Short mmCIF file of C-alpha atoms in Angstrom, two decimals:
data_model
loop_
_atom_site.label_atom_id
_atom_site.label_comp_id
_atom_site.label_asym_id
_atom_site.label_seq_id
_atom_site.Cartn_x
_atom_site.Cartn_y
_atom_site.Cartn_z
CA MET A 1072 -0.38 -0.01 0.02
CA GLN A 1073 1.60 3.33 -0.95
CA TRP A 1074 2.18 5.60 1.76
CA TYR A 1075 0.17 8.10 -0.48
CA PHE A 1076 -3.08 6.21 -0.81
CA VAL A 1077 -3.32 5.92 3.13
CA ALA A 1078 -2.49 10.26 3.86
CA VAL A 1079 -5.62 10.34 1.61
CA LEU A 1080 -7.34 8.45 3.55
CA LEU A 1081 -6.62 10.20 6.77
CA THR A 1082 -7.66 13.07 5.10
CA ILE A 1083 -10.34 12.12 4.76
CA LEU A 1084 -11.71 10.49 7.91
CA THR A 1085 -10.03 13.30 9.75
CA SER A 1086 -12.15 15.43 8.14
CA SER A 1087 -15.52 13.79 8.25
CA GLN A 1088 -14.96 12.87 12.06
CA GLY A 1089 -15.74 16.73 13.30
CA ILE A 1090 -19.12 16.11 10.56
CA LEU A 1091 -19.55 12.96 12.19
CA THR A 1092 -19.53 14.79 15.90
CA THR A 1093 -20.90 17.13 15.17
CA LEU A 1094 -24.07 15.03 13.51
CA SER A 1095 -24.17 12.82 16.80
CA GLN A 1096 -25.49 15.75 18.53
CA SER A 1097 -29.57 15.95 19.89
CA ASN A 1098 -30.48 20.05 19.94
CA GLY A 1099 -26.57 20.89 20.72
CA LYS A 1100 -26.12 18.47 23.63
CA TYR A 1101 -23.89 15.06 23.28
CA LEU A 1102 -26.65 12.42 24.89
CA TYR A 1103 -23.71 10.08 26.11
CA ASP A 1104 -20.39 10.69 27.40
CA TYR A 1105 -18.26 12.58 25.29
CA ALA A 1106 -15.28 11.13 27.56
CA THR A 1107 -16.31 7.27 26.54
CA VAL A 1108 -15.28 7.70 22.90
CA PRO A 1109 -11.56 7.93 22.89
CA PHE A 1110 -11.56 4.73 25.25
CA LEU A 1111 -14.26 3.03 23.34
CA ALA A 1112 -11.87 4.26 19.67
CA GLU A 1113 -8.72 2.51 21.78
CA VAL A 1114 -10.76 -0.79 22.45
CA PHE A 1115 -11.66 -1.10 19.11
CA LYS A 1116 -8.06 -0.43 17.70
CA LEU A 1117 -6.98 -2.85 20.00
CA LEU A 1118 -9.49 -5.48 19.54
CA LEU A 1119 -8.41 -5.27 15.33
CA SER A 1120 -4.69 -5.22 16.18
CA THR A 1121 -4.98 -8.27 17.82
CA LEU A 1122 -7.28 -10.14 16.02
CA LEU A 1123 -4.49 -8.64 12.97
CA LEU A 1124 -1.49 -9.88 14.78
CA TRP A 1125 -3.25 -13.75 15.33
CA ARG A 1126 -4.21 -14.04 11.75
CA GLU A 1127 -0.15 -12.61 10.54
CA CYS A 1128 1.70 -15.01 13.32
CA ARG A 1129 -0.64 -17.99 11.84
CA ILE A 1130 0.02 -16.96 7.69
CA SER A 1131 3.46 -16.26 9.14
CA PRO A 1132 5.12 -18.27 12.21
CA SER A 1133 8.15 -16.52 11.58
CA THR A 1134 6.86 -12.57 12.03
CA ARG A 1135 8.76 -10.86 15.10
CA VAL A 1136 7.31 -9.85 18.16
CA THR A 1137 10.03 -8.71 20.69
CA THR A 1138 8.66 -9.00 24.43
CA GLU A 1139 10.97 -8.04 26.74
CA TRP A 1140 10.20 -5.40 29.53
CA LYS A 1141 12.50 -3.14 28.91
CA SER A 1142 11.66 -3.25 25.14
CA VAL A 1143 7.31 -2.66 25.88
CA ARG A 1144 7.98 -0.13 28.36
CA LEU A 1145 8.53 1.95 25.81
CA TYR A 1146 5.29 1.94 24.85
CA VAL A 1147 4.02 3.72 28.32
CA ILE A 1148 5.54 7.12 27.29
CA PRO A 1149 3.03 8.34 24.51
CA SER A 1150 0.21 6.89 26.23
CA ILE A 1151 1.54 9.73 29.19
CA ILE A 1152 2.89 12.05 27.30
CA TYR A 1153 -0.62 12.26 25.63
CA LEU A 1154 -2.66 12.45 28.94
CA ILE A 1155 -0.38 15.55 29.76
CA HIS A 1156 -1.48 17.47 26.73
CA ASN A 1157 -4.89 16.16 27.67
CA ASN A 1158 -4.72 18.33 30.55
CA VAL A 1159 -2.40 21.07 29.34
CA GLN A 1160 -5.18 22.00 26.55
CA PHE A 1161 -7.89 22.01 29.42
CA ALA A 1162 -5.54 24.80 31.09
CA THR A 1163 -4.53 26.64 28.32
CA LEU A 1164 -8.98 26.83 27.57
CA THR A 1165 -8.55 28.83 30.86
CA TYR A 1166 -6.49 31.79 29.46
CA VAL A 1167 -7.36 31.60 26.29
CA ASP A 1168 -10.73 31.24 23.76
CA THR A 1169 -11.17 28.67 21.31
CA SER A 1170 -10.47 30.65 17.86
CA THR A 1171 -7.52 31.41 19.74
CA TYR A 1172 -6.60 28.24 20.98
CA GLN A 1173 -7.58 26.68 17.39
CA ILE A 1174 -4.88 28.96 16.02
CA MET A 1175 -1.83 29.09 18.30
CA GLY A 1176 -2.62 24.48 17.64
CA ASN A 1177 -1.29 25.44 14.73
CA LEU A 1178 2.40 25.78 16.49
CA LYS A 1179 2.02 22.20 16.40
CA ILE A 1180 3.52 22.01 12.56
CA VAL A 1181 6.21 23.74 13.25
CA THR A 1182 7.17 22.19 16.57
CA THR A 1183 6.97 18.78 14.89
CA ALA A 1184 9.00 19.33 12.32
CA ILE A 1185 11.58 20.88 14.69
CA LEU A 1186 11.75 17.72 17.18
CA PHE A 1187 11.17 15.55 13.27
CA ARG A 1188 15.26 16.91 12.79
CA LEU A 1189 16.11 17.42 15.75
CA PHE A 1190 15.47 13.61 17.07
CA LEU A 1191 15.11 11.60 14.46
CA ARG A 1192 18.21 13.15 12.81
CA ARG A 1193 15.73 13.92 9.03
CA ARG A 1194 17.30 16.69 7.39
CA LEU A 1195 14.91 18.57 5.41
CA SER A 1196 15.75 20.96 2.42
CA ASN A 1197 15.42 24.84 2.60
CA LEU A 1198 12.04 24.56 0.25
CA GLN A 1199 10.61 21.92 2.53
CA TRP A 1200 11.22 23.91 5.51
CA MET A 1201 9.55 26.69 3.75
CA ALA A 1202 6.90 24.72 2.78
CA ILE A 1203 6.42 23.69 5.95
CA VAL A 1204 6.39 27.27 7.44
CA LEU A 1205 3.62 28.27 4.39
CA LEU A 1206 1.43 25.14 5.66
CA ALA A 1207 1.54 26.83 9.45
CA VAL A 1208 0.45 29.86 7.24
CA GLY A 1209 -2.43 28.73 5.31
CA THR A 1210 -4.31 26.80 8.46
CA THR A 1211 -3.72 30.02 10.72
CA THR A 1212 -5.18 32.59 8.09
CA SER A 1213 -8.32 30.60 7.31
CA GLN A 1214 -8.96 30.51 10.78
CA VAL A 1215 -8.87 34.16 11.47
CA LYS A 1216 -11.86 35.39 11.23
CA GLY A 1217 -12.88 38.96 9.86
CA CYS A 1218 -11.30 41.89 11.63
CA GLY A 1219 -14.48 43.27 11.54
CA GLU A 1220 -15.36 40.57 14.04
CA ALA A 1221 -15.01 41.79 17.47
CA SER A 1222 -13.37 38.09 18.50
CA CYS A 1223 -10.81 39.13 16.76
CA ASP A 1224 -9.45 41.80 18.98
CA SER A 1225 -8.76 38.94 21.70
CA LEU A 1226 -6.51 37.05 19.62
CA PHE A 1227 -3.82 39.28 21.23
CA ALA A 1228 -5.74 39.44 24.60
CA ALA A 1229 -4.44 36.52 26.32
CA PRO A 1230 -2.54 36.70 29.40
CA ILE A 1231 0.96 35.91 28.31
CA GLN A 1232 -0.01 32.14 30.20
CA GLY A 1233 -2.16 31.19 28.15
CA TYR A 1234 0.57 31.68 25.42
CA MET A 1235 2.86 29.87 26.98
CA LEU A 1236 0.96 26.92 27.88
CA GLY A 1237 -0.57 27.43 24.08
CA VAL A 1238 3.60 26.65 23.30
CA LEU A 1239 3.84 23.40 25.92
CA SER A 1240 0.92 22.14 23.85
CA ALA A 1241 1.95 22.37 20.31
CA CYS A 1242 5.57 20.98 21.57
CA LEU A 1243 4.03 17.93 23.33
CA SER A 1244 1.93 16.89 20.59
CA ALA A 1245 4.71 17.11 18.32
CA LEU A 1246 7.03 15.11 21.09
CA ALA A 1247 3.94 12.46 20.78
CA GLY A 1248 3.98 12.24 17.05
CA VAL A 1249 7.55 12.27 16.77
CA TYR A 1250 8.04 9.84 20.12
CA THR A 1251 5.56 7.46 18.46
CA GLU A 1252 7.36 7.01 15.20
CA PHE A 1253 11.32 6.77 17.00
CA LEU A 1254 8.95 3.80 18.74
CA MET A 1255 7.61 2.45 15.41
CA LYS A 1256 10.66 2.07 13.65
CA LYS A 1257 12.80 1.72 16.02
CA ASN A 1258 12.94 -2.73 15.57
CA ASN A 1259 11.51 -4.51 12.36
CA ASP A 1260 8.37 -5.68 14.89
CA SER A 1261 5.14 -6.33 13.46
CA LEU A 1262 3.23 -3.06 13.27
CA TYR A 1263 0.08 -5.29 14.54
CA TRP A 1264 1.84 -6.30 17.28
CA GLN A 1265 3.66 -2.67 17.66
CA ASN A 1266 -0.20 -1.41 18.24
CA VAL A 1267 -1.52 -3.82 20.16
CA GLN A 1268 1.68 -2.28 23.13
CA LEU A 1269 0.36 1.55 22.09
CA TYR A 1270 -3.41 0.26 21.95
CA THR A 1271 -3.54 -1.55 25.30
CA PHE A 1272 -1.88 1.25 27.13
CA GLY A 1273 -3.89 3.75 25.36
CA SER A 1274 -7.37 1.88 27.15
CA ILE A 1275 -6.03 1.73 30.38
CA PHE A 1276 -4.96 5.45 30.45
CA ASN A 1277 -8.10 6.53 29.40
CA MET A 1278 -9.41 4.05 32.21
CA VAL A 1279 -7.80 5.68 34.48
CA ARG A 1280 -9.21 8.81 33.58
CA LEU A 1281 -13.53 7.90 33.16
CA VAL A 1282 -12.39 6.96 36.44
CA LEU A 1283 -11.22 9.76 37.88
CA ASP A 1284 -13.74 11.49 36.08
CA ASP A 1285 -16.29 9.33 38.17
CA TYR A 1286 -14.38 11.20 41.07
CA ARG A 1287 -14.11 14.02 40.97
CA GLY A 1288 -18.06 14.47 39.97
CA GLY A 1289 -18.53 12.36 43.33
CA TYR A 1290 -20.37 9.53 41.42
CA GLU A 1291 -23.09 11.36 40.92
CA ASN A 1292 -23.91 9.81 37.65
CA GLY A 1293 -22.49 6.70 38.81
CA SER A 1294 -19.93 4.13 37.40
CA TRP A 1295 -18.48 4.83 33.61
CA TRP A 1296 -19.49 1.40 33.29
CA GLN A 1297 -23.20 1.63 33.75
CA ARG A 1298 -23.35 4.75 31.51
CA LEU A 1299 -20.67 3.37 28.92
CA PHE A 1300 -23.53 3.01 26.11
CA ASN A 1301 -25.64 5.26 27.33
CA GLY A 1302 -26.94 8.32 24.79
CA TYR A 1303 -24.91 5.62 21.77
CA SER A 1304 -26.58 6.26 18.88
CA ILE A 1305 -25.65 5.13 15.04
CA THR A 1306 -23.73 8.70 14.53
CA THR A 1307 -22.11 8.02 17.51
CA TRP A 1308 -20.95 4.04 16.92
CA MET A 1309 -19.62 6.19 13.68
CA VAL A 1310 -17.88 8.40 15.51
CA VAL A 1311 -16.41 5.60 17.80
CA LEU A 1312 -15.20 3.88 14.26
CA ASN A 1313 -13.97 6.95 12.66
CA LEU A 1314 -11.74 7.80 15.43
CA GLY A 1315 -10.25 4.67 15.82
CA SER A 1316 -9.80 3.93 11.86
CA THR A 1317 -8.13 7.60 12.13
CA GLY A 1318 -5.88 5.66 14.81
CA LEU A 1319 -4.57 2.76 13.03
CA LEU A 1320 -3.64 4.83 9.64
CA VAL A 1321 -1.96 7.03 11.61
CA SER A 1322 0.35 4.58 13.01
CA TRP A 1323 0.94 2.91 9.68
CA LEU A 1324 2.47 6.22 8.43
CA MET A 1325 4.89 6.15 11.71
CA LYS A 1326 5.87 2.82 10.39
CA TYR A 1327 5.97 3.78 6.57
CA ALA A 1328 6.54 7.43 6.03
CA ASP A 1329 6.64 9.51 8.73
CA ASN A 1330 5.50 12.46 11.00
CA ILE A 1331 5.36 15.61 8.35
CA VAL A 1332 2.83 13.28 6.00
CA LYS A 1333 1.15 13.56 8.91
CA VAL A 1334 0.57 16.48 10.22
CA TYR A 1335 -0.70 17.50 5.99
CA SER A 1336 -3.28 15.25 6.04
CA THR A 1337 -4.66 15.89 9.54
CA SER A 1338 -3.93 20.06 8.56
CA LEU A 1339 -5.48 19.39 5.03
CA ALA A 1340 -8.44 17.48 6.71
CA MET A 1341 -9.21 20.92 8.51
CA LEU A 1342 -9.47 22.43 5.62
CA LEU A 1343 -11.86 20.40 4.28
CA THR A 1344 -13.96 20.04 7.07
CA MET A 1345 -14.18 23.39 6.57
CA VAL A 1346 -15.17 23.70 3.14
CA LEU A 1347 -17.17 20.41 3.57
CA SER A 1348 -19.28 22.27 6.31
CA VAL A 1349 -20.17 25.73 4.12
CA TYR A 1350 -22.53 22.97 1.89
CA LEU A 1351 -23.83 20.88 5.11
CA PHE A 1352 -24.14 23.65 8.06
CA ASN A 1353 -24.53 26.38 5.88
CA LEU A 1354 -21.61 27.99 7.70
CA LYS A 1355 -20.74 31.18 5.09
CA PRO A 1356 -17.28 31.00 2.89
CA THR A 1357 -14.72 33.47 3.64
CA LEU A 1358 -11.73 34.98 1.83
CA GLN A 1359 -9.62 33.41 4.97
CA LEU A 1360 -10.26 30.00 4.35
CA LEU A 1361 -9.75 30.84 0.43
CA LEU A 1362 -6.72 31.99 0.89
CA GLY A 1363 -5.86 29.79 3.24
CA THR A 1364 -6.67 26.79 1.04
CA ILE A 1365 -4.48 28.22 -1.56
CA ILE A 1366 -1.54 29.18 0.47
CA CYS A 1367 -1.90 25.66 2.08
CA MET A 1368 -2.15 23.88 -1.80
CA MET A 1369 0.93 25.54 -3.05
CA SER A 1370 2.97 23.86 0.22
CA LEU A 1371 1.95 20.90 -0.28
CA HIS A 1372 3.34 20.82 -3.40
CA MET A 1373 6.72 22.75 -2.86
CA TYR A 1374 7.21 20.32 -0.01
CA PHE A 1375 6.33 16.47 -2.12
CA ALA A 1376 7.50 18.14 -5.65
CA PRO A 1377 11.04 16.64 -7.18
CA PRO A 1378 12.84 19.19 -7.00
CA ASN A 1379 13.62 20.27 -10.72
CA MET A 1380 9.91 20.72 -10.79
CA LEU A 1381 10.39 23.78 -8.21
CA VAL A 1382 13.12 25.40 -9.66
CA ASP A 1383 13.43 26.19 -13.23
CA LEU A 1384 16.33 26.38 -14.28
CA PRO A 1385 18.04 27.87 -17.49
CA THR A 1386 20.11 25.15 -19.58
CA GLN A 1387 23.59 25.62 -20.52
CA VAL A 1388 25.23 26.01 -23.50
CA ARG A 1389 29.07 24.90 -24.10
CA ALA A 1390 30.35 26.11 -27.76
CA ALA A 1391 32.03 23.66 -28.76
CA PRO A 1392 36.11 23.73 -29.36
CA GLU A 1393 36.07 22.97 -32.75
CA ASN A 1394 34.07 26.24 -33.79
CA LEU A 1395 35.93 27.94 -31.60
CA LYS A 1396 39.39 30.16 -33.82
CA GLU A 1397 42.19 30.85 -32.39
CA VAL A 1398 42.61 34.90 -32.86
CA ALA A 1399 46.91 36.08 -32.51
CA VAL A 1400 46.47 39.70 -31.37
CA GLU A 1401 50.20 41.49 -31.40
CA ARG A 1402 50.90 44.37 -29.14
CA ARG A 1403 53.12 46.66 -30.46
CA THR A 1404 55.38 48.30 -27.77
CA ASP A 1405 57.03 51.81 -28.60
CA SER A 1406 60.98 51.78 -28.79
#
């Protein structure tokens, strides 16, 4: 399977995630506990990966599976990073509004590229660095509201703590992605076995989150397993399957492509979601969305196109030596 096919599929599924989540609401409210969706998505990924691993081991007995604890314990770290990241996200939203938070979230595009270069030692050309900056500018442009709106002033009105937490959130998101790519490419283990390890710890940490939510709420609505499927509809299950499928595609890209491909897929998915929302939810198209989309398309072409398609070098014409005539010049000197 080619990486660009997986990237396109990831873009489509990621863009439909926000739309499905909106459609799962009833009168603007969730009838289900939204915190149970990531948990069920992790369980879905774990079960499917286990099934695929079992099938792979039956077909190919030489499937590589590393079971030493010193290797398995490394898969705990991404779950811890994501847990910290989720708490930082909530803390950031106490200082900044939603629009500012979404715009600051584009910092993870640049921070991912920086950590990708520093920790994975992957060299990027100057054109690729320019393309990544353009991608961040394009996604930000598409999210900025009209300057005539009151919310436009709030972008630079947040306290310094909000911006610091926003930068920290972007760094944590990038770190989790880069570290996961490092794990996936660290050895030749089966992708499905690596997924089983990732999603086992992911399921455990999401379950811990549900338990903590019950504890903080004083068990007012009962324990989480008693209301696990309360309010679920067909659309809600589609949200769970969509979230689980995108996670599996991301792990495939981490194994056989890289973080930059994932960043482009998720960024373009955000633009696709905004464009589809214009038709599905009667949102008004804006000039910022049009300009942001054009900039992101230019960035995509600049990053992945061969250099000879980007730089039009003039052909050098060399004169044949036999066509040249030697001209003797006599210099007269006055006596």
